[in-house]
Coordinates of C-alpha atoms in Angstrom, one line a residue:
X1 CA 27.9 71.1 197.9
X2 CA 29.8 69.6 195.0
X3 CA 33.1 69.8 193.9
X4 CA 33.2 69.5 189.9
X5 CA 36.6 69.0 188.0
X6 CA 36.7 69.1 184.5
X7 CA 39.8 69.8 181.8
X8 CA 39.3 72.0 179.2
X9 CA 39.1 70.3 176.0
X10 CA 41.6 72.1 173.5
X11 CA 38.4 72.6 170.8
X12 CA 37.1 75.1 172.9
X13 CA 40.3 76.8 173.1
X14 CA 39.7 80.8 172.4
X15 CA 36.2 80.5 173.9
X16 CA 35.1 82.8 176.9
X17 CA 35.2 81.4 180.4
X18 CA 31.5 81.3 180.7
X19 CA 30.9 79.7 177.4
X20 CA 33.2 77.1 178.5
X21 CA 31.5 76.3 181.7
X22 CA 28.2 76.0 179.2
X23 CA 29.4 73.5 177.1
X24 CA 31.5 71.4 180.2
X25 CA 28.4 71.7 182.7
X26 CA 25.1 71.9 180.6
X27 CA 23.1 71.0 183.3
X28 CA 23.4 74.3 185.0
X29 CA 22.4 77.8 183.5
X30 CA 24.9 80.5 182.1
X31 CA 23.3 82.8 184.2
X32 CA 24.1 80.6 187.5
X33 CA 27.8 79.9 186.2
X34 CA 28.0 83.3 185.6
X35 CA 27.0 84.3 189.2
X36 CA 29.2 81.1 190.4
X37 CA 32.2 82.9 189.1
X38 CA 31.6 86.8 190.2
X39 CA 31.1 84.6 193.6
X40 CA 34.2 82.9 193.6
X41 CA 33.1 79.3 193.4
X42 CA 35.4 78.6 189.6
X43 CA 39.1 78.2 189.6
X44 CA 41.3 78.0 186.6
X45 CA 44.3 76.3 187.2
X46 CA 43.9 77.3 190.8
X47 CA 43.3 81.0 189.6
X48 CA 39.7 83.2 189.8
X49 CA 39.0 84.0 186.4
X50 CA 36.3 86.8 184.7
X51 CA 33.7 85.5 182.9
X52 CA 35.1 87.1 179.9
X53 CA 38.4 85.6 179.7
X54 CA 39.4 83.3 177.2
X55 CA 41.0 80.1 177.9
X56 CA 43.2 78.2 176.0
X57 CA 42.6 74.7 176.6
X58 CA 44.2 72.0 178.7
X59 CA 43.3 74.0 182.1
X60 CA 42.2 72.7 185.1
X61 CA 38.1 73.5 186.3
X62 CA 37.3 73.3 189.7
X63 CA 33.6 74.4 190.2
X64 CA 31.8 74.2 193.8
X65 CA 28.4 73.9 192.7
X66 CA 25.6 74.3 195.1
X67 CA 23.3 71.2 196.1
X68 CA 20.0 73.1 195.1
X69 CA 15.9 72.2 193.7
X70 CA 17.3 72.5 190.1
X71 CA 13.8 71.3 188.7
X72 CA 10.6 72.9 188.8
X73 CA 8.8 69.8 187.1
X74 CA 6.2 67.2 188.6
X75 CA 7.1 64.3 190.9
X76 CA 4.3 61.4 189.4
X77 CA 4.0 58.0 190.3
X78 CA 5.1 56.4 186.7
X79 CA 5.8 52.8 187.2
X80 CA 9.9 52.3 186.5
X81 CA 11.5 49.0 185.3
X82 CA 14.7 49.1 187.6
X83 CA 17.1 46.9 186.0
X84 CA 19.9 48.0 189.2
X85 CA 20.3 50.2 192.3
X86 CA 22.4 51.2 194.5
X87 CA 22.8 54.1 197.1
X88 CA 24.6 56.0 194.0
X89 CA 23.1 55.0 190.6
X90 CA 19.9 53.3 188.9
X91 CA 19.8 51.9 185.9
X92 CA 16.5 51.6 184.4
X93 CA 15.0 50.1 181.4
X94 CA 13.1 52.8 179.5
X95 CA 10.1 51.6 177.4
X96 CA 9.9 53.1 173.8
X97 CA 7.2 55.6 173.4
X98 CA 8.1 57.0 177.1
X99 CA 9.9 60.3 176.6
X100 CA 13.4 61.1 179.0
X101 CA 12.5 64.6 179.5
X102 CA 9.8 67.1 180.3
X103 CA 9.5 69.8 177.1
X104 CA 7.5 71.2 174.5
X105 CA 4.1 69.0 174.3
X106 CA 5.3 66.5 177.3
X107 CA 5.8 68.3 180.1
X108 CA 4.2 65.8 182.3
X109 CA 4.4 62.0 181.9
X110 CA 8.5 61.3 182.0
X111 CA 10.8 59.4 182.8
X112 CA 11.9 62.6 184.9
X113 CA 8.4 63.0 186.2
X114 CA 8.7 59.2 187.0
X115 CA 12.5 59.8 188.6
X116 CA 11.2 62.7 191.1
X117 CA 8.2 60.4 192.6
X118 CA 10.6 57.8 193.4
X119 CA 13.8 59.6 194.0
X120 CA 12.4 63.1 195.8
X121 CA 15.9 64.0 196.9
X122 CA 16.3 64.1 192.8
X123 CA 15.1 67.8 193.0
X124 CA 18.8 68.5 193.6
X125 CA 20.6 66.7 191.0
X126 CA 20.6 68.4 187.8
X127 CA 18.2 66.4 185.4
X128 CA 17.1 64.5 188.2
X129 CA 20.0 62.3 187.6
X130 CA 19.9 61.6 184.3
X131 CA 23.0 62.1 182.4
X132 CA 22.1 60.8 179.0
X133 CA 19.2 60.2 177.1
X134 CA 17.5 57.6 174.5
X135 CA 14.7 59.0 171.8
X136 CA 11.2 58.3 172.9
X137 CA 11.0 55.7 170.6
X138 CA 13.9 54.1 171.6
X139 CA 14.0 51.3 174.1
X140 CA 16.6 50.1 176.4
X141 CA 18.8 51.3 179.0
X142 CA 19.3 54.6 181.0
X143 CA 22.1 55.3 183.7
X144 CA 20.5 58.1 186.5
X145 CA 23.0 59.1 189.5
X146 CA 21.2 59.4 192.6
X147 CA 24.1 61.9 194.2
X148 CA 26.1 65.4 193.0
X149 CA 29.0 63.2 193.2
X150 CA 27.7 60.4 191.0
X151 CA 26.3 62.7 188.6
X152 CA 29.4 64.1 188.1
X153 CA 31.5 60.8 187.5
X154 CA 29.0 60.2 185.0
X155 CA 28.9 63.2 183.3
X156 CA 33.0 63.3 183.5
X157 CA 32.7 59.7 181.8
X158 CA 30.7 60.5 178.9
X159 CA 32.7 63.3 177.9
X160 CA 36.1 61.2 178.5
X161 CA 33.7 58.3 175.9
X162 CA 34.4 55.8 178.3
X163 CA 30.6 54.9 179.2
X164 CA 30.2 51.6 177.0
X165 CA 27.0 51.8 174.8
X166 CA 25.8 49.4 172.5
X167 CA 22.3 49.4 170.5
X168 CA 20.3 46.8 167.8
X169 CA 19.0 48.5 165.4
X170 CA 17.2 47.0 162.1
X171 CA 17.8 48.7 158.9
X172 CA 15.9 49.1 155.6
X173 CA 18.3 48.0 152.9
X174 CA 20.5 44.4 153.0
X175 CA 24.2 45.5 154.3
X176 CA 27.3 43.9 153.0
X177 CA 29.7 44.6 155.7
X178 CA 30.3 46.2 159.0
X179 CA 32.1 49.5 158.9
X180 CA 32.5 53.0 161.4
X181 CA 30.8 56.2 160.2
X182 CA 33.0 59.4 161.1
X183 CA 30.5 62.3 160.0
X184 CA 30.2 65.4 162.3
X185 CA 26.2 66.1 163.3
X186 CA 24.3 69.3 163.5
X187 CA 21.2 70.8 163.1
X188 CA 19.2 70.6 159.8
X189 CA 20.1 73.6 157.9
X190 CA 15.6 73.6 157.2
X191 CA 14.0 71.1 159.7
X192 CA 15.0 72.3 163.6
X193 CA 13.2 69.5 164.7
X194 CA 15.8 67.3 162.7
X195 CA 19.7 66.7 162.8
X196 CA 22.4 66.2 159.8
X197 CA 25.9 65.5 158.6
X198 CA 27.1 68.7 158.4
X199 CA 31.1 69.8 158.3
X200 CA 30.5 72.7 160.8
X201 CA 28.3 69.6 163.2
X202 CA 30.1 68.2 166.2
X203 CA 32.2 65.4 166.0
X204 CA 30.3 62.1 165.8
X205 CA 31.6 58.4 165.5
X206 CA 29.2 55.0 165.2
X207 CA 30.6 52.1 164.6
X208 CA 28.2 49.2 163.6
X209 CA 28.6 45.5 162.6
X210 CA 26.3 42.8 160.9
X211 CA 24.4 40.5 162.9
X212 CA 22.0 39.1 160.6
X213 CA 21.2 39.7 157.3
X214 CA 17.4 39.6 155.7
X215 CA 16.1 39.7 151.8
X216 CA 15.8 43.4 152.4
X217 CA 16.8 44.6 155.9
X218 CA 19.8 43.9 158.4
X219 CA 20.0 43.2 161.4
X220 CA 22.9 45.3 163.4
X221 CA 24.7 45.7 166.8
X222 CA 25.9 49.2 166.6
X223 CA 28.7 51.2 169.4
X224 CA 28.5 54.6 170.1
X225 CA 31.8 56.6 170.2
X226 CA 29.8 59.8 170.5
X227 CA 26.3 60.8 171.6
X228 CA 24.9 62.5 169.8
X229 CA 21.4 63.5 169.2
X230 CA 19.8 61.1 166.9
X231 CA 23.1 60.1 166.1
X232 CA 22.3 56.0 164.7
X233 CA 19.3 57.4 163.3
X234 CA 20.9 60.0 161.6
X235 CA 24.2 58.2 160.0
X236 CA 22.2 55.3 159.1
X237 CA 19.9 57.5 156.6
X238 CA 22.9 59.4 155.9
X239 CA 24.4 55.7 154.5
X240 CA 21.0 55.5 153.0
X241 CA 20.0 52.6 155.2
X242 CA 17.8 54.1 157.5
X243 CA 16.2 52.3 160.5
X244 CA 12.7 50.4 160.0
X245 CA 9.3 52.9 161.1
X246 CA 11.9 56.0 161.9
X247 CA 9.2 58.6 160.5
X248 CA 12.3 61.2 160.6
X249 CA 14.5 60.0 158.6
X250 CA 13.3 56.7 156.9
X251 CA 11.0 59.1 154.4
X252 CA 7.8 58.0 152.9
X253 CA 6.9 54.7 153.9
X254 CA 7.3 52.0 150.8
X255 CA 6.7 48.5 151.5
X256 CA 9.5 46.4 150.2
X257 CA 9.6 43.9 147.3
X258 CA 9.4 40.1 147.8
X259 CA 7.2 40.8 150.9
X260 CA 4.7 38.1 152.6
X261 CA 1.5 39.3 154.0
X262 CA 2.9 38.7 157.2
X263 CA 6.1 40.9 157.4
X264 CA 3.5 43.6 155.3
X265 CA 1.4 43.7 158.7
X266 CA 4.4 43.8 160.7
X267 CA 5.8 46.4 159.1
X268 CA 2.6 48.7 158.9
X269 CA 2.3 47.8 162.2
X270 CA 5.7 49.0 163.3
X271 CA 5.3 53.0 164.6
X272 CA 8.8 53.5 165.7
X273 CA 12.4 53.4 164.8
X274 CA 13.7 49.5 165.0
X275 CA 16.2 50.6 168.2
X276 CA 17.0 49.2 171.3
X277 CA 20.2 50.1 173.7
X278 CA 21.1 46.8 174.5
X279 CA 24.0 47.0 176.7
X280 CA 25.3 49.3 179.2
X281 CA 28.9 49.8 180.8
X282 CA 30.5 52.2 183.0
X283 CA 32.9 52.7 186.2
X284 CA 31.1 52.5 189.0
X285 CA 31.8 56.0 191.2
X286 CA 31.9 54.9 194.3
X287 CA 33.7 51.8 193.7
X288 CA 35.5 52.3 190.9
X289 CA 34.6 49.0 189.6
X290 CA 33.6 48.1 185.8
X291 CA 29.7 47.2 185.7
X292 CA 28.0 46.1 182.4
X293 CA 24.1 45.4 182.3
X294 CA 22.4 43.9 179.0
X295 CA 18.7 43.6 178.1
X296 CA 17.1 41.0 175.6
X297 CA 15.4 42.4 172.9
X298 CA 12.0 43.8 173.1
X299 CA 9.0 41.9 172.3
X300 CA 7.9 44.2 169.2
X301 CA 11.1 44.0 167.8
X302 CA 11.3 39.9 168.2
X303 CA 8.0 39.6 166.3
X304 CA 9.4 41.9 164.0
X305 CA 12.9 39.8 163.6
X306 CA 10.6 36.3 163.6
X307 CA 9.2 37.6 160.7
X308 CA 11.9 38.5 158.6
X309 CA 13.2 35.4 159.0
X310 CA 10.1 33.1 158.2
X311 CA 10.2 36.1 154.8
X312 CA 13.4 35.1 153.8
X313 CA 12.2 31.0 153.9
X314 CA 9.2 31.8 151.7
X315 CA 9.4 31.3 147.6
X316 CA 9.8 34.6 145.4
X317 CA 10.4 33.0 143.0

């Protein structure tokens, strides 16, 4: 058993019990939440609601969730770069080109897959544990819970945007400044594989400073308010300096002026977004301790940086 808690967020005010549950506890069906409540097992504000009633915001959840196999995927033996662990969390260092979790065209070879070999007991955390997710192509690190209870801190802290997350990313295009983009996200209004600024989008905040600055490219530590899918990728482009070899959202590949032979190979070499999630914080749920992790940058992305530098030494003239 699990004992979630949860406050309705007042945006969701005028939505229908069930539709609530949805968006607060996304890891479990509508058709189980729905069954959950004709059972009993949701209070609101110590009261038994229908399914259909519509809440206000600013109540109190409880939900007593069931400690069941919430995953039908395949436990494989996928070698993990455990950066911590402890009897409630792992935090592991994902490699880019290893996608989070099993879907359309990878249903076998994930970090999930990878999670249920060495964590079996995983079968009963929603996810397998894993609260949040980085883009296949993206590198760094990844928080799992190992228990209902963890999971459930976790979860609670991402909403409540106190998990600390910051990435490097390398942009195309020289920035002047550091600066915080406020631009709601959503689905492309075309591409449903892709996501945009759009006013109806949920609310999404990046904030981003300069670390190093190139003849055509920057170097930048970037903090994540929000999650958001694709979200860096996204408010980069939408600032029109999209992240180096992001097929997505970079658009057609065009080699930039004053460009060695080297930093040419590099960057014809480079397959996927410039990205890294560098640094890690949260509350620990057991101990209620603050624990931070940090990883150096990746060895594709180092060559990549060596490069631009040695670029910006050579004569244009």
């Amino acid at each position: 058993m699990a004992i979630l808690t949860a406050e309705v967020p007042l945006e969701l005010a005028g939505k229908r019990l069930d539709q609530v549950l949805v968006e607060i506890f996304p890891d479990y069906s509508r058709n189980k939440l729905q069954s959950w409540i004709k059972a009993g097992r949701v209070t609101v504000n110590a009261e038994q609601l229908k399914a259909k009633d519509r809440l206000v915001g600013g109540e109190a959840l409880i939900l007593d969730a069931e400690a069941e196999e919430v995953t039908e995927y395949l436990a494989e033996d996928i070698p993990l770069d455990i950066i911590y662990e402890d009897d409630d969390i792992l935090i592991v260092n994902k490699p880019a080109g290893l996608v989070v979790h099993p879907g359309a065209g990878n249903w076998t070879g994930t970090l999930q897959n990878a999670l249920l070999f060495y964590l079996p007991e995983a079968v009963t955390i929603p996810r397998s544990g894993i609260v949040h997710r980085i883009d296949k192509d993206t590198s760094g690190l990844l928080m799992v819970a190992k228990t209902l209870a963890a999971h459930h801190s976790l979860v609670e802290q991402l909403q409540a945007r106190e998990i600390h997350r910051e990435y490097l990313a390398i942009t195309i295009g020289r920035m002047t400044g550091g600066g915080t983009i406020d631009e709601p996200l959503g689905r492309h209004p075309t591409d449903r594989k892709k996501f945009a600024v759009r006013d109806a989008g949920k609310p999404a905040i990046t904030h981003y400073r300069v670390l190093e600055r190139f003849l055509r490219n920057t170097l930048i530590q970037v903090k994540l308010e929000t999650g958001r899918t694709h979200q860096i990728r996204v408010h980069m482009a939408h600032m029109r300096m999209p992240l180096v070899g992001d097929p997505m959202y970079s658009g057609r590949f065009q080699m930039p002026k004053d460009c060695g032979d080297e930093l040419e190979k590099v960057l014809r070499n480079f397959k996927r977004q410039a990205l890294h999630a560098e640094k890690l914080g949260l509350i620990h749920p057991r101990t209620g301790e603050y624990c931070e992790w940090q990883l150096p940058v990746p060895d594709d992305m180092q060559e990549l940086l060596a490069v631009l530098r040695t670029n910006d030494t050579l004569d244009h003239s």
